[in-house]
Structures are given as C-alpha cells and as structure tokens.
GROMACS .gro file of C-alpha atoms in nm:
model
  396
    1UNK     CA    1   0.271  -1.374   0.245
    2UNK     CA    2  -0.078  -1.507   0.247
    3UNK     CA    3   0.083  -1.839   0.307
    4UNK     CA    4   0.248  -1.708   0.613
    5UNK     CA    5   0.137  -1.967   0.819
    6UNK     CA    6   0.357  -2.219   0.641
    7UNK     CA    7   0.657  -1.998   0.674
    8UNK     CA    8   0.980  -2.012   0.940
    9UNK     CA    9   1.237  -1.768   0.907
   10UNK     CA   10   1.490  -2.073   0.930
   11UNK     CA   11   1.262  -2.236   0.605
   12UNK     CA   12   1.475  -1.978   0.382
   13UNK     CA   13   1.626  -2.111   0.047
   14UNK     CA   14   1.985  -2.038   0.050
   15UNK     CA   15   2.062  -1.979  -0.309
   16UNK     CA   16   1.770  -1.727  -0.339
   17UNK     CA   17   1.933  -1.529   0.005
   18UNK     CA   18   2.238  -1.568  -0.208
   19UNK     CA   19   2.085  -1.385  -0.488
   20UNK     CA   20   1.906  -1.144  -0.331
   21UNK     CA   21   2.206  -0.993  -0.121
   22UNK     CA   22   2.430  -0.971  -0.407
   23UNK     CA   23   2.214  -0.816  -0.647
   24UNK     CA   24   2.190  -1.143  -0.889
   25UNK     CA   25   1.804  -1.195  -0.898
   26UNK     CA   26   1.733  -1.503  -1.153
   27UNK     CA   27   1.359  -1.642  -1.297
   28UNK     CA   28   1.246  -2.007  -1.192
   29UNK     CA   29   1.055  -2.203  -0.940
   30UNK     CA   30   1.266  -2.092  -0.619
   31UNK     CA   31   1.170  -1.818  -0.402
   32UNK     CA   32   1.276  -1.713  -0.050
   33UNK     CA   33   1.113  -1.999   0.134
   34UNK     CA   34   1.198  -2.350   0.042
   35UNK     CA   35   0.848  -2.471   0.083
   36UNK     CA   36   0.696  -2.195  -0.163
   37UNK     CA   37   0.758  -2.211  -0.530
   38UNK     CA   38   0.701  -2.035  -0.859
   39UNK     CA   39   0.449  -2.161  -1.127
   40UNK     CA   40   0.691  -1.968  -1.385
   41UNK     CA   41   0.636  -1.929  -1.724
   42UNK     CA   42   0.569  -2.209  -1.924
   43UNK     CA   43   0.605  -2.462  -1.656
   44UNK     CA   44   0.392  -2.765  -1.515
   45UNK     CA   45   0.282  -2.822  -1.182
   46UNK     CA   46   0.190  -3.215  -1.088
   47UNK     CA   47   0.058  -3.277  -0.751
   48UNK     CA   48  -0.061  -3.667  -0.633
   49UNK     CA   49   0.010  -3.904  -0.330
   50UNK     CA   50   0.386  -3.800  -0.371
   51UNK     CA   51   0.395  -3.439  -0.361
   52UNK     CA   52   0.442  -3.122  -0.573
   53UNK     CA   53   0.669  -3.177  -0.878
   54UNK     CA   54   0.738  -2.850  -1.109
   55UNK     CA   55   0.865  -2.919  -1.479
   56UNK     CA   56   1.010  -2.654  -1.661
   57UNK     CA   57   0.912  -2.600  -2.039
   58UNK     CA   58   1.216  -2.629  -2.328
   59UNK     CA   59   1.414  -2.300  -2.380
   60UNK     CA   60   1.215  -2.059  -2.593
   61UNK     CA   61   1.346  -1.982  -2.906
   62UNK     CA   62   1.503  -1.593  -2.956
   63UNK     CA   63   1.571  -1.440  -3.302
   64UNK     CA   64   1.862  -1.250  -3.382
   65UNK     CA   65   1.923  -0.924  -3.461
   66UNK     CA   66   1.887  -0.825  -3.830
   67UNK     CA   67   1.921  -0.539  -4.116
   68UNK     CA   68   1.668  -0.359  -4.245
   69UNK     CA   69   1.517  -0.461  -4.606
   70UNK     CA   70   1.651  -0.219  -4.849
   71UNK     CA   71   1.318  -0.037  -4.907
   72UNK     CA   72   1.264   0.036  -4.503
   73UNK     CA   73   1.365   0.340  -4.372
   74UNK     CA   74   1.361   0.495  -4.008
   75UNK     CA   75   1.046   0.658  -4.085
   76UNK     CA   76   0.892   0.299  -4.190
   77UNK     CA   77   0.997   0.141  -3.834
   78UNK     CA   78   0.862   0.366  -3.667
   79UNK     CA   79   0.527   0.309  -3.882
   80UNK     CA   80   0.549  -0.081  -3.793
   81UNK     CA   81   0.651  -0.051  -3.452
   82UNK     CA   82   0.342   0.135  -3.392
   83UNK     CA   83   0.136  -0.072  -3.571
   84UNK     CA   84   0.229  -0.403  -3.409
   85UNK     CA   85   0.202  -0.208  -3.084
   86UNK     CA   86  -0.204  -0.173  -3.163
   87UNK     CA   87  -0.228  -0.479  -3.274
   88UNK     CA   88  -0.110  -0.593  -2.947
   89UNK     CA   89  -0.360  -0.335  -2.764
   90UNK     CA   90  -0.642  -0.483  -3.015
   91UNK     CA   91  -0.599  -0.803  -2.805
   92UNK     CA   92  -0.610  -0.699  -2.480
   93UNK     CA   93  -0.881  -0.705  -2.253
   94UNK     CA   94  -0.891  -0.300  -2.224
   95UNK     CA   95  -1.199  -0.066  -2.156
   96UNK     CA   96  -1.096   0.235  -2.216
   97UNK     CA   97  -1.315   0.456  -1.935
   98UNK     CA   98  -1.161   0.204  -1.696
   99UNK     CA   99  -0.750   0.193  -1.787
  100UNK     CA  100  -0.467   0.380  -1.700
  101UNK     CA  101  -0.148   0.406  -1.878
  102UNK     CA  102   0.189   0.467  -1.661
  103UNK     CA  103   0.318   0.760  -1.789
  104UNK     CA  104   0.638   0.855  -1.602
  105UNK     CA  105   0.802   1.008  -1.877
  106UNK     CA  106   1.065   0.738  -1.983
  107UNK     CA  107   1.077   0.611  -2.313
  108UNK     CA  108   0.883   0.276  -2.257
  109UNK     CA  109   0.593   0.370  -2.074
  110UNK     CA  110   0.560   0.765  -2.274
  111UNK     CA  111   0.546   0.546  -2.604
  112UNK     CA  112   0.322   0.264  -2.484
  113UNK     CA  113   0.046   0.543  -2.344
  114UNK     CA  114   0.049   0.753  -2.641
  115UNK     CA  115  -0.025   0.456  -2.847
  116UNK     CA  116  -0.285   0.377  -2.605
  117UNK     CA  117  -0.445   0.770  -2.583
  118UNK     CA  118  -0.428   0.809  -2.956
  119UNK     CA  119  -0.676   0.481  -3.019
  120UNK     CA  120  -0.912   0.614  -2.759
  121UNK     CA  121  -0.911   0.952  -2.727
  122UNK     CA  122  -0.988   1.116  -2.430
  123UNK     CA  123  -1.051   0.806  -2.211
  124UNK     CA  124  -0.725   0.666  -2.099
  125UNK     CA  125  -0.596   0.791  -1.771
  126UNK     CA  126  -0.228   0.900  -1.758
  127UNK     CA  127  -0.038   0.828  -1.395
  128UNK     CA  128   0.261   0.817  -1.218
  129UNK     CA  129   0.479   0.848  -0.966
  130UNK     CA  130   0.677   1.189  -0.915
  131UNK     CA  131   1.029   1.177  -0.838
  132UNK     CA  132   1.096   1.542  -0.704
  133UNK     CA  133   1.446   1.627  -0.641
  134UNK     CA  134   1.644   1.764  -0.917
  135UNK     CA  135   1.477   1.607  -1.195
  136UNK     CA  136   1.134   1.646  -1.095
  137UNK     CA  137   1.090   1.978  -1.266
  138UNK     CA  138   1.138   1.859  -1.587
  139UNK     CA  139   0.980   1.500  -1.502
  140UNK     CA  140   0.661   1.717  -1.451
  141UNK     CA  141   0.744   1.908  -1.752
  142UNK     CA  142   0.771   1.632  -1.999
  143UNK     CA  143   0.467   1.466  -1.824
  144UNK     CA  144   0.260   1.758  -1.931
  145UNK     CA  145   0.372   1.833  -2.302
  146UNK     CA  146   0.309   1.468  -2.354
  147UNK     CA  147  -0.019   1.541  -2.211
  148UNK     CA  148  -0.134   1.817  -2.386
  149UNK     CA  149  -0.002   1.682  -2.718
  150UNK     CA  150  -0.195   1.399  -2.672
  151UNK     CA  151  -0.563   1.404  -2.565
  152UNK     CA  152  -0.568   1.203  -2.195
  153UNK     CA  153  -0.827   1.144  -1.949
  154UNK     CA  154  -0.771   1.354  -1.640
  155UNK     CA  155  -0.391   1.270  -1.475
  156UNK     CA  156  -0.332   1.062  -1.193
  157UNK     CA  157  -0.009   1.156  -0.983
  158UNK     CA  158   0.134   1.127  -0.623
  159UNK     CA  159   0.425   1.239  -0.504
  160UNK     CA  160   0.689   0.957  -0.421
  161UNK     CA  161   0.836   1.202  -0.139
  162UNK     CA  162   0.562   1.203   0.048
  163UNK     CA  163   0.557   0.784   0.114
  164UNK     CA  164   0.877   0.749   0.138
  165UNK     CA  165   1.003   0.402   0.174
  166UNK     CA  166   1.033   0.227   0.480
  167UNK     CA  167   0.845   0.487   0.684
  168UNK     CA  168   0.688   0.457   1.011
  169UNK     CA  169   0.338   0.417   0.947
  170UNK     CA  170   0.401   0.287   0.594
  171UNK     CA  171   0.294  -0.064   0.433
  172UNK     CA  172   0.632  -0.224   0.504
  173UNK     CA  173   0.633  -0.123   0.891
  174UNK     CA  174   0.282  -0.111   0.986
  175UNK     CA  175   0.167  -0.451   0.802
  176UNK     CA  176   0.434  -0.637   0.777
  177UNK     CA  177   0.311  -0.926   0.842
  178UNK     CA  178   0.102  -0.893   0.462
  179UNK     CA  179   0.397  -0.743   0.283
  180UNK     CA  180   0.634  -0.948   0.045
  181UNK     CA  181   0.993  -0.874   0.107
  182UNK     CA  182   1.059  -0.898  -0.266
  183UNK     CA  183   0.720  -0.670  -0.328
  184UNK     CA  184   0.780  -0.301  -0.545
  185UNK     CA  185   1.075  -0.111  -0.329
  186UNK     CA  186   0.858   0.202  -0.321
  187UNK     CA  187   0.577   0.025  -0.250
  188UNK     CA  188   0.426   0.273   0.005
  189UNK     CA  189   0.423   0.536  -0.279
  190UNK     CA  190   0.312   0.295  -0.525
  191UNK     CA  191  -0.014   0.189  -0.332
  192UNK     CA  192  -0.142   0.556  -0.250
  193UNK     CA  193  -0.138   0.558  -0.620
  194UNK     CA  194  -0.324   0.243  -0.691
  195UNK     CA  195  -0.596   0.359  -0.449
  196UNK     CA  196  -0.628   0.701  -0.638
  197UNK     CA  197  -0.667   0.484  -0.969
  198UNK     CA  198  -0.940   0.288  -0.780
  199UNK     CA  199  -1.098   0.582  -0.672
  200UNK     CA  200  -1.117   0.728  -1.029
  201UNK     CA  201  -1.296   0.344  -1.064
  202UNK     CA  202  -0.954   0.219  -1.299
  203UNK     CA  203  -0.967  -0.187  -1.312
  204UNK     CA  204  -0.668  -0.202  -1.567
  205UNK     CA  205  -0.282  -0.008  -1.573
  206UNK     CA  206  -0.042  -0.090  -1.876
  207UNK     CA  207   0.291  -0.041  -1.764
  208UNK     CA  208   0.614  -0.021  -1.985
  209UNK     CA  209   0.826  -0.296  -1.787
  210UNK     CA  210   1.009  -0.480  -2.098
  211UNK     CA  211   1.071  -0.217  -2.264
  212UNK     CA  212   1.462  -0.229  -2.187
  213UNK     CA  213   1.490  -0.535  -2.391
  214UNK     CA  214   1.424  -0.301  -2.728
  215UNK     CA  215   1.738  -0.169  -2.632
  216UNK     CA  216   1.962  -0.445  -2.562
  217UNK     CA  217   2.138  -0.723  -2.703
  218UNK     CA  218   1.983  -1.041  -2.547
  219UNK     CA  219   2.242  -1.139  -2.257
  220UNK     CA  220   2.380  -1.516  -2.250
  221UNK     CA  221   2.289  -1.718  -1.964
  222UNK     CA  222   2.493  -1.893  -1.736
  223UNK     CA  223   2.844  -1.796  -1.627
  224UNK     CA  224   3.033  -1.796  -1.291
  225UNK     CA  225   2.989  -1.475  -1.065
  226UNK     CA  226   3.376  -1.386  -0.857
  227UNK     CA  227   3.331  -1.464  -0.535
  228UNK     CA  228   3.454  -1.065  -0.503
  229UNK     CA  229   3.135  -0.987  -0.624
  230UNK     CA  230   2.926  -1.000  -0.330
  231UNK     CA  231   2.888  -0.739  -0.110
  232UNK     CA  232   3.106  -0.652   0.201
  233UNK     CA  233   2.840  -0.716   0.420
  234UNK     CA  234   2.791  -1.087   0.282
  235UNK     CA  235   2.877  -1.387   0.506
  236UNK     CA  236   3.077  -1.690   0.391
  237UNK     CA  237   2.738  -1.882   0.327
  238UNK     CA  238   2.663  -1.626   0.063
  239UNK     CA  239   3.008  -1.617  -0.069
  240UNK     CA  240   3.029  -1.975  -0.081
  241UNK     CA  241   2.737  -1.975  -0.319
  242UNK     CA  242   2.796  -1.778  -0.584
  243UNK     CA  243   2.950  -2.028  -0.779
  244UNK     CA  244   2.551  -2.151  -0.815
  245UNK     CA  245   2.373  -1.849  -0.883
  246UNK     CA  246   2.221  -1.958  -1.241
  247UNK     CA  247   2.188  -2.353  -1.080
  248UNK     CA  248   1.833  -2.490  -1.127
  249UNK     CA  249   1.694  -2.151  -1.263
  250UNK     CA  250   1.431  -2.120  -1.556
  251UNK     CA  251   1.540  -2.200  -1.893
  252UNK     CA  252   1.575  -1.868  -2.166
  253UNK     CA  253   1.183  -1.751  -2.129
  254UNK     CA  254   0.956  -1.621  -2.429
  255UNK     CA  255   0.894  -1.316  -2.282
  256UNK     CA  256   1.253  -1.119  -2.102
  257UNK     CA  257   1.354  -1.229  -1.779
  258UNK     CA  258   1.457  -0.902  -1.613
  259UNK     CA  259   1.042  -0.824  -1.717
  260UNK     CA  260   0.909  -1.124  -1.539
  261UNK     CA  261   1.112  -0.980  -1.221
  262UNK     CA  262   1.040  -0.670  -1.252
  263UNK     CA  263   0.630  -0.739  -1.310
  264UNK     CA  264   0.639  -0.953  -1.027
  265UNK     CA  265   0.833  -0.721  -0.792
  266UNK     CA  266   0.548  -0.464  -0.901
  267UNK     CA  267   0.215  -0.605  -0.988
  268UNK     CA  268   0.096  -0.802  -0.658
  269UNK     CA  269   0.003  -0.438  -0.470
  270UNK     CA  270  -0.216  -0.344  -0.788
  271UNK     CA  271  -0.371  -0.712  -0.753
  272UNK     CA  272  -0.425  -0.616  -0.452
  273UNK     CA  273  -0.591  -0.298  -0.494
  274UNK     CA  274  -0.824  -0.472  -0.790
  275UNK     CA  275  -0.633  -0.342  -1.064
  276UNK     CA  276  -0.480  -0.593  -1.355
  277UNK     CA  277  -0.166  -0.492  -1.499
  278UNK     CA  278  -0.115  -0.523  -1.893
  279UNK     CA  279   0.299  -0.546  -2.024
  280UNK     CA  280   0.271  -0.516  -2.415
  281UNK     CA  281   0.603  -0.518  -2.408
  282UNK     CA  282   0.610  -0.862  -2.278
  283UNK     CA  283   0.418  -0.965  -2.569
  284UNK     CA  284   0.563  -1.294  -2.774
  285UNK     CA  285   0.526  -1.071  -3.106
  286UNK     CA  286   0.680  -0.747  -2.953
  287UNK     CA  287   0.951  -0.952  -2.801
  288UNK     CA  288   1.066  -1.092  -3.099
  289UNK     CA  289   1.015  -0.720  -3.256
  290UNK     CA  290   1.266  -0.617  -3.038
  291UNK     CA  291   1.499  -0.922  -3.075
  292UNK     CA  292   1.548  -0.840  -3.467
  293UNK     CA  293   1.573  -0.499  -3.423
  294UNK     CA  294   1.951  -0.384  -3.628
  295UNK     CA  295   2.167  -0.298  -3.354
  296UNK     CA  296   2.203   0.042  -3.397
  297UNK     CA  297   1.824   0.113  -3.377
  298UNK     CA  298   1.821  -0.094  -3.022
  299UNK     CA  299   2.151   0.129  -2.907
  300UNK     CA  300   2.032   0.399  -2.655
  301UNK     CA  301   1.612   0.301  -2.693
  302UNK     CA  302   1.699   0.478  -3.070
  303UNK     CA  303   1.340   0.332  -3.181
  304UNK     CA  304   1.177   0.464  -2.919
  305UNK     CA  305   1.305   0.810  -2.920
  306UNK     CA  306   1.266   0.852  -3.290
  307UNK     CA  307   0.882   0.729  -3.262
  308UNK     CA  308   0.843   1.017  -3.030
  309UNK     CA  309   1.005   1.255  -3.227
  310UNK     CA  310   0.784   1.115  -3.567
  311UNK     CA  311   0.452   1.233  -3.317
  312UNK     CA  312   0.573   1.580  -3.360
  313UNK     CA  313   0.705   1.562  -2.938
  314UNK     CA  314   0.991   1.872  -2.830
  315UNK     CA  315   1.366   1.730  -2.775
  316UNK     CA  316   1.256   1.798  -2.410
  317UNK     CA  317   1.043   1.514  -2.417
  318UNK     CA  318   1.265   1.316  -2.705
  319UNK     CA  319   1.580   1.382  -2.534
  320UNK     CA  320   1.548   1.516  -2.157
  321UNK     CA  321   1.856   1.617  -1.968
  322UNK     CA  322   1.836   1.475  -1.674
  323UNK     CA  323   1.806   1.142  -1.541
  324UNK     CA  324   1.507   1.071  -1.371
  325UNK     CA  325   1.489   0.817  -1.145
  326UNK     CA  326   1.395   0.744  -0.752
  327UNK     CA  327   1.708   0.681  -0.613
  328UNK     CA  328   1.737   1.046  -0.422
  329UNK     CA  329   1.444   0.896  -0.216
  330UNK     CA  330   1.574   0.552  -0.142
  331UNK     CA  331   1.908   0.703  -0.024
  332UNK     CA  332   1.684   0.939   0.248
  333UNK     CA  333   1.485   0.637   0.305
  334UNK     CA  334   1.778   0.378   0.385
  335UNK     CA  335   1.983   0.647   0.585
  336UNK     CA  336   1.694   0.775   0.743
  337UNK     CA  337   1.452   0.430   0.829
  338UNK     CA  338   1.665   0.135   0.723
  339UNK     CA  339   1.949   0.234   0.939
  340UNK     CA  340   1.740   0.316   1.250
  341UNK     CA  341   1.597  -0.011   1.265
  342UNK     CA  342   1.939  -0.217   1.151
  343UNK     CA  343   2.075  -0.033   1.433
  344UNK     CA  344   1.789  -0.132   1.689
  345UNK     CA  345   1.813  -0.485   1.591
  346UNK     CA  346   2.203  -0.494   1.627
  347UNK     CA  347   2.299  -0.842   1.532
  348UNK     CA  348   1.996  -1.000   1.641
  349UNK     CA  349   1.918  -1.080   1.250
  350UNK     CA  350   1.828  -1.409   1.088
  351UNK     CA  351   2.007  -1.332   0.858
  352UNK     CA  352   2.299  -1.271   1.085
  353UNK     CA  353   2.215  -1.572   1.221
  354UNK     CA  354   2.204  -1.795   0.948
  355UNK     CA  355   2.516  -1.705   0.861
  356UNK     CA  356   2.404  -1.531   0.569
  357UNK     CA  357   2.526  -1.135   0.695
  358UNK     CA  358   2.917  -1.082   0.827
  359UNK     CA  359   2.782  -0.847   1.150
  360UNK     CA  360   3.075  -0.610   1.179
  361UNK     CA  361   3.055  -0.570   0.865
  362UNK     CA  362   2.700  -0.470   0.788
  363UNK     CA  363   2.747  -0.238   1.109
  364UNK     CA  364   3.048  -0.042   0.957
  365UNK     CA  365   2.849  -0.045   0.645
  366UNK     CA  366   2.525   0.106   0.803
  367UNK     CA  367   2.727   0.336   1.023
  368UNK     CA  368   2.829   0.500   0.693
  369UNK     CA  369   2.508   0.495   0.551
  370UNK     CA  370   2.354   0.712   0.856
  371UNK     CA  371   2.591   0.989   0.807
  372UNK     CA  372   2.405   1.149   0.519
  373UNK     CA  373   2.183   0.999   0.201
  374UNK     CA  374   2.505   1.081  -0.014
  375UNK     CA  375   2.700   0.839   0.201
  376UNK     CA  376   2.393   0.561   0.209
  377UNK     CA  377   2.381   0.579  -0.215
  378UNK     CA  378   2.667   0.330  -0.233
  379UNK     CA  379   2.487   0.094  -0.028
  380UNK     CA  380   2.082   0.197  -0.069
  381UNK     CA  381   1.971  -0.145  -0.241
  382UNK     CA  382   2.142  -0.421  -0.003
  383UNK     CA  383   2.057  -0.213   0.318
  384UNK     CA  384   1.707  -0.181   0.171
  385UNK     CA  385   1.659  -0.548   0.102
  386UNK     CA  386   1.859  -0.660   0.400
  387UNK     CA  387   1.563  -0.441   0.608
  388UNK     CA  388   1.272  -0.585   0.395
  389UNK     CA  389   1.357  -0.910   0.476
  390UNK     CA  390   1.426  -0.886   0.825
  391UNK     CA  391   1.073  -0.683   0.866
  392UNK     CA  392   0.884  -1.009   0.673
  393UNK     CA  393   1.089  -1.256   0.918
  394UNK     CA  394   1.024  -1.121   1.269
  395UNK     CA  395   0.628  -1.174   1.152
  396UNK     CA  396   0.691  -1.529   1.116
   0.00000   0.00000   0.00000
C-alpha cells in the first residue's frame, strides 16, 4: 500500500481476484494490482528503456521421503532434528536479550522456542496471541508448563478478543488507506502485540510458519480446479477462471509455498513495527529434513510431538485436547463488522462491479452470516476477504 498512488481499484489482476475469492492462493510475481509485482523467490528483476521484466528461477529440486537407516531409532530423530534445528539458529542473526519466540502452543512454534530458550537460557522472550473461547484455558495452560519447564524471559501475551478483527477503530477501518488487503487476518490483534515486543525493546520474532510441511507429503502442482468449486457468492468472471488458477505462477520453490504465503500474509506489520521475523522452518536444510522424513514420522506432526515428549513435556502439552485456533473470533468478527459494512455498501462494490461478486448472492450469503457467528462460520474467510478488499479499494 505504500505504492498507493499507483493503484485504481479497476487496475486489479483478475486471476489473483480469482484466487483470492475461492480460497486458491498460489506463489509468483502476480499480486492484486496488475501494475505491482512480486520479486519471489529465486527470481530476477531486469529493468532498462523497455520496462520491468521478472524471470523466474528453474524448479527447485525436492527429495523424497525415505526409511530410516537400520541403526536410527525414534529416540535418534529426535536427537538430529534438534540438532540441525541449532545449527540453523547458529546462523541466524539472533541476540538473544533482543528476540522473541512465538509460542502459541502448537507443535511448530512450542518446538522451535524451546530449542531457542534451551541455547540461551533465560533471555528469549516467549509470546503470543490468546485465543479465549473454549480452548483458551488449556491454550494458557500448555503455554505455561512449557514455560516453566523451560527457563524463558518474561512472557509476552495479548488477548486476540480484545482486537477483534475488523473493528471500528481497528487498523483495517481506521487506516485503511496503509493496510494490505492480503496483510495477517487478525492483524489488529497481531500489532498490539508487536508494539508490546517493541516496548520490551525485541528487534527479532522466530515464528513456526513451515512447520506443516514436516507433516505432509509434498503436494503436486498443477491440476484443474471444478468450476463448482468457487464460492456461491462468485461471479461468472471468477468462475470463468478457474480453469487458470496455477497459469503463470512460481515454479516448485526451495523453501514450501503455503510458508512463503503465510510469512508474507504475516510479517509486513512486524516490519512495520521494527521487528525482523526469522522461519527456521523455511530453512533449505530443514526443508529437505522434512522432505525425507519416513511417512509415518511426518503423519499427524509425529516428530514433533515425540521431540516434546523426549524434553520430559506432560501429554497436556504433547497431546492437548482441544483444538486451538482463532476461528471463534473471526466468526464474531465477520457477523458482527464484516456484515455491517457489506450491508451499508449494498452492491455498490468493485468487486460487484467488476463482475467479480454475483450481488444476490453475496446478500443471501451475508444475511445468513448476521444471524449469529455459528451461522457466519461457513462463510467467515470469503466474507472476511471480500471486506478487506473492498476497505483497501474505496482508499484508492
């Protein structure tokens, strides 16, 4: 959004619309606006007399995964995955009175801090987000064994329910004009926590994004998405385009592309708070770690809850309950903010207007979602994007 001034809200790039409203975001040099594009991984940028011409890089070569050797056990994993996970640390730019680890309890981010705590004692800061709700109780509860077992700097939290998304007042309403439709969904949450990490003087937060891929089989690229896929509330334009959703994207990337997303979905509000986000587990050798890991170790994050186990941690913290996850908040949010302004604008949307949105059916769609947060759940992402975008565009 800095380069707002080079921005129309009729500039948009249709395949990226296209991907965005039916949940198929992919990694390359496109973005929202067809005169911005992505440096992505790998690539070359060439600018002369001509213009701007991006290159992408050859596909990055993935291992497969593999068997143990015959004298490896689980035990002996876990020994090298935490090994090669300080050796990754070892080459990162970290001071430890300055860095905070994420620690929101999941398996990626709990494994990456403790590694992190236990080669500087006492000096890294734990944060996160709380989730309240249901799971919050043990959230908080699994937040502080890990805690206690391990010796942490002071903890960082703020409550997500408290900055709810979407709010009046919040980033995404009051400075819209600044804020990235495609920034972190929970964004106003989010920041209040970067500036409590700024105010404890953090520069640097490791986060755990990446960490999925330790679980999963690698998934092929390519492939035609049913035109049934998209959403109700999708015009023909959209539905007319799905047939291109993995055109002119970014060849198979070293590090995994649902990361890259996800970092830059997340990272640009802790740029912009002066805080530089580390990913170990975006790291070339961790990647390919996680590519050879046999499949049953990968099934379920098994790895990562035995490593956590090894460190002497409760089944609470190996092997919690309850999921524990945001989206209690985002339904409140979308039926209480998202459909009070998709109401107000009625079908004076651009992206009603570019043919993008079928009107009566996003209205019967966001009539639904206003009857209670249970009824909005179905629907929380698209109504949330649809209303992120729309905010950016009537800045324009």
């Amino acid at each position: 959004m800095d380069l707002r001034a080079h921005l129309a809200p009729q500039g948009l790039d249709e395949k990226e619309v296209m991907r965005l409203l039916t949940g198929h975001p992919r990694y390359g040099h496109d973005t929202l606006f067809t005169n911005v594009k992505r440096l992505s991984e790998r690539s070359s940028a060439y600018a002369d007399t001509n213009g701007l011409r991006l290159v992408y890089p050859a596909a990055a070569e993935h291992a497969q995964p593999s068997e143990l050797a015959e004298n490896v056990d689980g035990g002996g994993l876990v020994a090298a995955f935490e090994a090669l996970a300080d050796h990754v640390f070892a080459h990162r730019p970290v001071t430890p009175g300055q860095t905070a680890a994420q620690l929101s309890g999941g398996m990626d981010s709990t494994n990456l801090a403790i590694s992190l705590a236990l080669a500087h004692p006492g000096a890294i800061t734990p944060c996160a987000l709380l989730i309240g709700g249901e799971a919050g109780p043990q959230q908080e509860a699994r937040r502080r064994t890990v805690i206690e077992h391990t010796v942490f700097a002071p903890d960082v939290t703020v409550s997500a329910a408290q900055h709810p998304p979407l709010s009046p007042g919040g980033l995404r309403r009051a400075r819209a004009e600044a804020i990235s439709p495609l920034d972190e969904p929970h964004l106003e949450s989010a920041d209040a926590l970067a500036q409590a990490l700024r105010t404890r003087h953090i520069t640097t937060v490791v986060v755990g994004f990446g960490g999925d891929e330790v679980a999963r089989v690698r998934r092929p690229g390519g492939g035609h998405v049913p035109r049934q896929m998209a959403p109700p509330w999708c015009g023909d334009r959209v539905r007319d385009l799905l047939s291109e959703v993995n055109t002119g994207i970014a060849p198979p990337t070293v590090a995994p592309e649902t990361a890259l997303i996800a970092l830059e979905v997340a990272t640009p509000l802790l740029a912009r708070r002066g805080l530089w986000t580390i990913a170990p587990f975006t790291d070339p050798e961790l990647v390919r770690f996680g590519q050879r890991l046999p499949l049953k170790w990968k099934k379920d994050k098994q790895l990562l809850h035995r490593r956590l186990a090894a460190r002497g941690l409760p089944d609470v913290v190996v092997n919690p309950v309850l999921r524990e996850n945001f989206g209690h908040l985002m339904n409140a949010a979308v039926h209480q903010y998202a459909t009070g302004l998709l109401r107000g604008w009625g079908k004076d949307l651009h992206l009603i207007e570019q043919g993008f949105l079928d009107a009566s059916m996003l209205t019967e769609t966001v009539e639904r979602a206003a009857f209670s947060p249970e009824a909005a759940a179905p629907h929380r992402t698209g109504l949330f994007l649809i209303t992120a975008v729309e905010l950016a565009l009537r800045t324009l």
